[in-house]
C-alpha positions as CSV (number, residue, x, y, z in Angstrom):
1,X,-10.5,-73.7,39.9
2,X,-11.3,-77.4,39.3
3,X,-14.1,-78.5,37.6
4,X,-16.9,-80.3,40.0
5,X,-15.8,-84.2,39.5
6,X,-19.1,-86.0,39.7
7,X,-21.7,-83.9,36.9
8,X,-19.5,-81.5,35.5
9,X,-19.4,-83.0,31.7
10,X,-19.9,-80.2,29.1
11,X,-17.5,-77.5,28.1
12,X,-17.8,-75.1,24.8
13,X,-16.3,-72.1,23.5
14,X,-18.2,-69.1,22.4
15,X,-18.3,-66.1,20.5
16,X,-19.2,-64.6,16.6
17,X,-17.9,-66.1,14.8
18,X,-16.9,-69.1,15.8
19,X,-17.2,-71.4,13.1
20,X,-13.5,-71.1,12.1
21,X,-12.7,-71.9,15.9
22,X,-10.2,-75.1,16.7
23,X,-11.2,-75.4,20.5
24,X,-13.3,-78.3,19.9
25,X,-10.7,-80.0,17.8
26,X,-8.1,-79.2,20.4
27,X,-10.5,-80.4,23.7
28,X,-12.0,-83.2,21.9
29,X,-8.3,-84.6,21.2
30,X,-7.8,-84.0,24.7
31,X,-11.0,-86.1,26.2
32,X,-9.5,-88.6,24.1
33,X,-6.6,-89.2,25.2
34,X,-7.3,-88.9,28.7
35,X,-9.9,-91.4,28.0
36,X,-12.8,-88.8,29.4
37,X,-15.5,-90.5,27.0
38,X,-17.8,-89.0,29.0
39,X,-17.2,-85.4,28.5
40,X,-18.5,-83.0,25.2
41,X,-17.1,-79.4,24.1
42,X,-19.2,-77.4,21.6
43,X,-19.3,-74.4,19.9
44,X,-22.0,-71.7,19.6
45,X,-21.9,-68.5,18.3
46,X,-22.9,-65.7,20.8
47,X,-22.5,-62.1,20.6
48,X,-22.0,-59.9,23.5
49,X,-25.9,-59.3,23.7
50,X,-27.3,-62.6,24.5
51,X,-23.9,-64.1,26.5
52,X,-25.7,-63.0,29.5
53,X,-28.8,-65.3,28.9
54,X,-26.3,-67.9,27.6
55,X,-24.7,-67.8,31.0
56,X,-27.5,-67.6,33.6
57,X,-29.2,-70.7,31.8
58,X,-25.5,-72.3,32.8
59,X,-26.6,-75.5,34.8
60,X,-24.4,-77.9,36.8
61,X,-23.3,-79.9,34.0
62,X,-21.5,-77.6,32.7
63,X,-17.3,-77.8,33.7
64,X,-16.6,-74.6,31.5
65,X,-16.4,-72.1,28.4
66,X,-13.7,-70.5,26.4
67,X,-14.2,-67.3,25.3
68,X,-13.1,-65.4,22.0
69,X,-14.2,-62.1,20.2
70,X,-15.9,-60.2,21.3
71,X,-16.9,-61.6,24.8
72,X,-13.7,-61.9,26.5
73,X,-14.5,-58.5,28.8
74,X,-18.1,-58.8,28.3
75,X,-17.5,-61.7,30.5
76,X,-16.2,-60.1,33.1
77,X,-19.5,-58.7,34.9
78,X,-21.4,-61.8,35.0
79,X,-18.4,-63.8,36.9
80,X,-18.3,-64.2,40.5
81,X,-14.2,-63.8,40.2
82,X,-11.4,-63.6,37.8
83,X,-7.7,-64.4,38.6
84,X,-5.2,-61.7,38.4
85,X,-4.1,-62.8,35.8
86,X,-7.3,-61.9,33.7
87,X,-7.8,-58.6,35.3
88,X,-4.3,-57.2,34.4
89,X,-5.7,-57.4,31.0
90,X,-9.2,-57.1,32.0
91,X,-9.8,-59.9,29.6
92,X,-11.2,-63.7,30.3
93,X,-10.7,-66.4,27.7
94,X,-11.4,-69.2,30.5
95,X,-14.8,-69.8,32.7
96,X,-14.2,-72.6,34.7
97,X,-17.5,-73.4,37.8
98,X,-15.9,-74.5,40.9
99,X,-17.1,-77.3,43.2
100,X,-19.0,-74.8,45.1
101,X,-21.2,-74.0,42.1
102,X,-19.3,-70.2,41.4
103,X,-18.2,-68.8,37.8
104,X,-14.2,-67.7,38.0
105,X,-12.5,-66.3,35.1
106,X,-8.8,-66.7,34.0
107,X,-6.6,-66.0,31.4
108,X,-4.7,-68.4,29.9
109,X,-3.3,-66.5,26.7
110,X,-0.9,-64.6,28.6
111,X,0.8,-68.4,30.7
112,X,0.2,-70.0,27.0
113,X,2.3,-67.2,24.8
114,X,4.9,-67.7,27.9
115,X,5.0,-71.8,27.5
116,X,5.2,-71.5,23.6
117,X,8.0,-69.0,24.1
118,X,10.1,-71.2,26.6
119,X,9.0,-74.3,24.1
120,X,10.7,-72.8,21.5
121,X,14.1,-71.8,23.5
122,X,13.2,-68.4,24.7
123,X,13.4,-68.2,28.3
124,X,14.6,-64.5,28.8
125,X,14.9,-61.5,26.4
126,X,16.8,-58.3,26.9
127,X,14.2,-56.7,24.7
128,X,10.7,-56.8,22.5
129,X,8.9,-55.4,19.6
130,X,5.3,-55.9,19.1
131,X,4.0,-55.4,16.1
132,X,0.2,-53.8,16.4
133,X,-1.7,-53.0,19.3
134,X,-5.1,-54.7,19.1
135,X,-6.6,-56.6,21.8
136,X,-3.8,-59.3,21.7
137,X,-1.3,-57.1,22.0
138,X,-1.8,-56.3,26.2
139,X,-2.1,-60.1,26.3
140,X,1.5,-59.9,24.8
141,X,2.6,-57.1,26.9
142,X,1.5,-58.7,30.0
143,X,3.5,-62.0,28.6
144,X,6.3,-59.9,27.8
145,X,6.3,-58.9,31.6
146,X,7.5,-62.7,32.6
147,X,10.4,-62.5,29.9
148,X,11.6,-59.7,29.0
149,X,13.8,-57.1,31.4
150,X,14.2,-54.6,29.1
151,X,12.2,-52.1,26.6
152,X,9.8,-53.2,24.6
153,X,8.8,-50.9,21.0
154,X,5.4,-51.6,20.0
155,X,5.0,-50.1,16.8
156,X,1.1,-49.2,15.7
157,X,-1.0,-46.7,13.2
158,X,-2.2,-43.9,15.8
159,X,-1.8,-41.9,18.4
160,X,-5.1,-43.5,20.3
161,X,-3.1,-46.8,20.1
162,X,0.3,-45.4,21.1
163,X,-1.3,-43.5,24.1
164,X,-3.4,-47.1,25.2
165,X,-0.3,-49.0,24.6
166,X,1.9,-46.7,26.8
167,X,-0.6,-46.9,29.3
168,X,-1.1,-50.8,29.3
169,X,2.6,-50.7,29.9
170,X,2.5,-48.5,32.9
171,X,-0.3,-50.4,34.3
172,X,1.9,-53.8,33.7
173,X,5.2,-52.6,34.8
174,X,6.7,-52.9,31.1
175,X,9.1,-50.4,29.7
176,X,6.9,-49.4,26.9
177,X,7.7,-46.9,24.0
178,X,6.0,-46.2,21.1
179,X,6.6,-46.5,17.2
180,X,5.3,-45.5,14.0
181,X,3.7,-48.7,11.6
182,X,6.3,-47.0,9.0
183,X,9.0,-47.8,11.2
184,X,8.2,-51.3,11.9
185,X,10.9,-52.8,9.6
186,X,13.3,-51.7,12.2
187,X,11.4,-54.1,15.3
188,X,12.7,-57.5,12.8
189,X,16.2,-56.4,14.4
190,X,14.6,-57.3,18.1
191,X,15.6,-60.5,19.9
192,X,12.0,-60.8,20.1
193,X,9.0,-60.0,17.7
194,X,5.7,-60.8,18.3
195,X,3.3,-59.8,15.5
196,X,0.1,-59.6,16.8
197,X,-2.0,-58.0,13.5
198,X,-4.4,-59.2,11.1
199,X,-3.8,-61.5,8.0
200,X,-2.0,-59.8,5.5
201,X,-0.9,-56.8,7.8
202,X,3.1,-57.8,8.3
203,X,3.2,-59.0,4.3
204,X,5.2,-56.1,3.4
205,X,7.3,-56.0,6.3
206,X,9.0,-59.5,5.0
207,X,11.6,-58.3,2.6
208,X,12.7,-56.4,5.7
209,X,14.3,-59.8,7.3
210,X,17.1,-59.4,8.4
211,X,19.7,-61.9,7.3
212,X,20.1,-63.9,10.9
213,X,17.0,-62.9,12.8
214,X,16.1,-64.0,16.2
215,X,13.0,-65.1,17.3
216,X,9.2,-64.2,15.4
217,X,6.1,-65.2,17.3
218,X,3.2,-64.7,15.1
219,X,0.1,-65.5,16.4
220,X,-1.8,-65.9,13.4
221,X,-2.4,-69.6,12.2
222,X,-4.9,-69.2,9.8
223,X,-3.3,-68.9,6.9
224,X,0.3,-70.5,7.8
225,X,2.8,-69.3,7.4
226,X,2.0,-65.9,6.8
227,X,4.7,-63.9,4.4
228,X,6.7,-62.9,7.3
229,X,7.4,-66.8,9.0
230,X,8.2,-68.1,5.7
231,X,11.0,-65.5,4.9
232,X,12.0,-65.4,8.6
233,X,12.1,-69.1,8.7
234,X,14.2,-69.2,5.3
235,X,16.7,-67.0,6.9
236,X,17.1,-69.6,9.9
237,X,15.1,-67.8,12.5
238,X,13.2,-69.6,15.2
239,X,9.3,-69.2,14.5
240,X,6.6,-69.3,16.9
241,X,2.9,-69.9,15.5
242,X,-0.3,-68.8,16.5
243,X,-1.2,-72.5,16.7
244,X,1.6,-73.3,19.9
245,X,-0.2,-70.2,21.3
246,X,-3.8,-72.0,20.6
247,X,-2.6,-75.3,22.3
248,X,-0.7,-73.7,25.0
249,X,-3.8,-71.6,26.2
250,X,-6.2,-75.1,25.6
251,X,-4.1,-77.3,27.4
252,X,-4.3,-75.3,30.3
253,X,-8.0,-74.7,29.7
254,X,-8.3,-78.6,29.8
255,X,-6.5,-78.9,33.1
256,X,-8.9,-76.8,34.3
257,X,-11.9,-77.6,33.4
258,X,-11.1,-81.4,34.3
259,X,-9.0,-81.4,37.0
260,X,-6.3,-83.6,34.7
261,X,-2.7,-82.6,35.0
262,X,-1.1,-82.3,33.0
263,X,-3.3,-82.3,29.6
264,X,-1.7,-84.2,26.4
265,X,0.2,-81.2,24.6
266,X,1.1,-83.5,21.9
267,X,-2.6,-84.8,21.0
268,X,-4.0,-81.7,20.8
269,X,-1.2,-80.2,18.9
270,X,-1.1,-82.8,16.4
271,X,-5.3,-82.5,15.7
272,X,-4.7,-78.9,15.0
273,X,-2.2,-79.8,12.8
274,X,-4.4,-82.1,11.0
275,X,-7.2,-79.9,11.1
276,X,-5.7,-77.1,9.9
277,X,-4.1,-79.2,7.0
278,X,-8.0,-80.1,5.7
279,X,-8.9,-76.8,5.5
């Protein structure tokens, strides 16, 4: 899926909103230092009704677009493929047009949880707890699939949730079983936790800690560190943020949309860094 290497110059992500993205700041840093002074990534906020005039006015100077909520299935029909990696989770965060002039989608959450996991030490897991069961949570399920060989809890609110979480599981070949949110103090004893809920949700779950915790990958980075990495991190545990996960996923993102292997990690980690720092 390489970008066409003679007029393929514009990238952007889109979705609503988007004004609190970091794409461009993380694919701008990139162009940079690959010295691609040529190339331009946007944002513009589109909702699932008018993504599909968005993407039929697409023309040949376009390399690519990330997606984020709400289009990353509303995507899906107006592609001419997605990898297999997207359609395990039946959700596309990457549109890269080929040299042939064709739309593919992929999925680079679930590769870009797995690269911030091994970043940070974690390799292989015996076990897993989720916490929540949102749309990021099959991403994590599906990453969980490449690490861990055990069970994975995944403790949520309803029944609805428990039944679609069981069923992602099934339909990932994860050993999947369900919890109640009051229980979810007991998933901080797992060798891994990945909290994938809203700001604020996990706040209460800090005092839970326990006193030599394992590994907490959080995939919120806006605020940072939310409740629960600061007490996990004051406890010595490793922390994984939601800003590795944001320049994993980009840095492959880049490599496809430019055809430059491999994309600079570092760059586009330290302008999120910065960026998030003036906000």
């Amino acid at each position: 899926m390489r970008a066409r290497a003679t007029d393929a110059r514009r990238a952007a992500v889109l979705g609503k909103p988007i004004a609190h993205s970091l794409s461009p700041v993380l694919h701008r840093a990139a162009y940079e230092a690959l010295g691609l002074t040529d190339r331009s990534y946007d944002r513009f906020e589109v909702d699932e009704a008018a993504l599909p005039g968005f993407v039929s006015e697409l023309g040949p100077e376009w390399a690519g677009l990330s997606l984020t909520m709400p289009l990353k299935r509303a995507i899906i029909p107006l592609l001419d493929e997605i990898s297999e990696t997207a359609a395990s989770v039946e959700a596309v965060n990457t549109v890269v047009r080929t040299e042939d002039g064709r739309l593919v989608g992929d999925n680079t959450d679930i590769p870009g949880m797995v690269a911030a996991l091994r970043e940070h030490g974690v390799e292989q897991v015996e076990s897993a707890a989720i916490l929540g069961a949102g749309a990021t949570a099959s991403s994590a399920l599906a990453a969980l699939a490449r690490v861990c060989t055990g069970e994975v809890v995944v403790y949520v609110r309803s029944e609805a949730r428990a039944a679609e979480m069981r069923q992602w599981g099934e339909r990932l070949d994860v050993e999947v079983r369900t919890a109640d949110w009051a229980e979810a103090d007991r998933a901080l004893h797992a060798p891994l936790v990945i909290a994938t809920t809203p700001a604020g949700a996990t706040d209460a779950l800090a005092a839970a800690v326990p006193e030599r915790p394992a590994t907490l990958f959080d995939v919120l980075y806006d605020p940072w560190p939310t409740s629960l990495a600061a007490r996990w991190s004051m406890f010595g545990g490793a922390v994984v943020s939601g800003l590795d996960l944001l320049v994993h996923q980009a840095v492959l993102q880049v490599e496809q949309m430019t055809g430059r292997v491999p994309a600079p990690l570092e760059a586009m980690r330290k302008a999120g860094e910065r960026a998030l720092a003036n906000r």
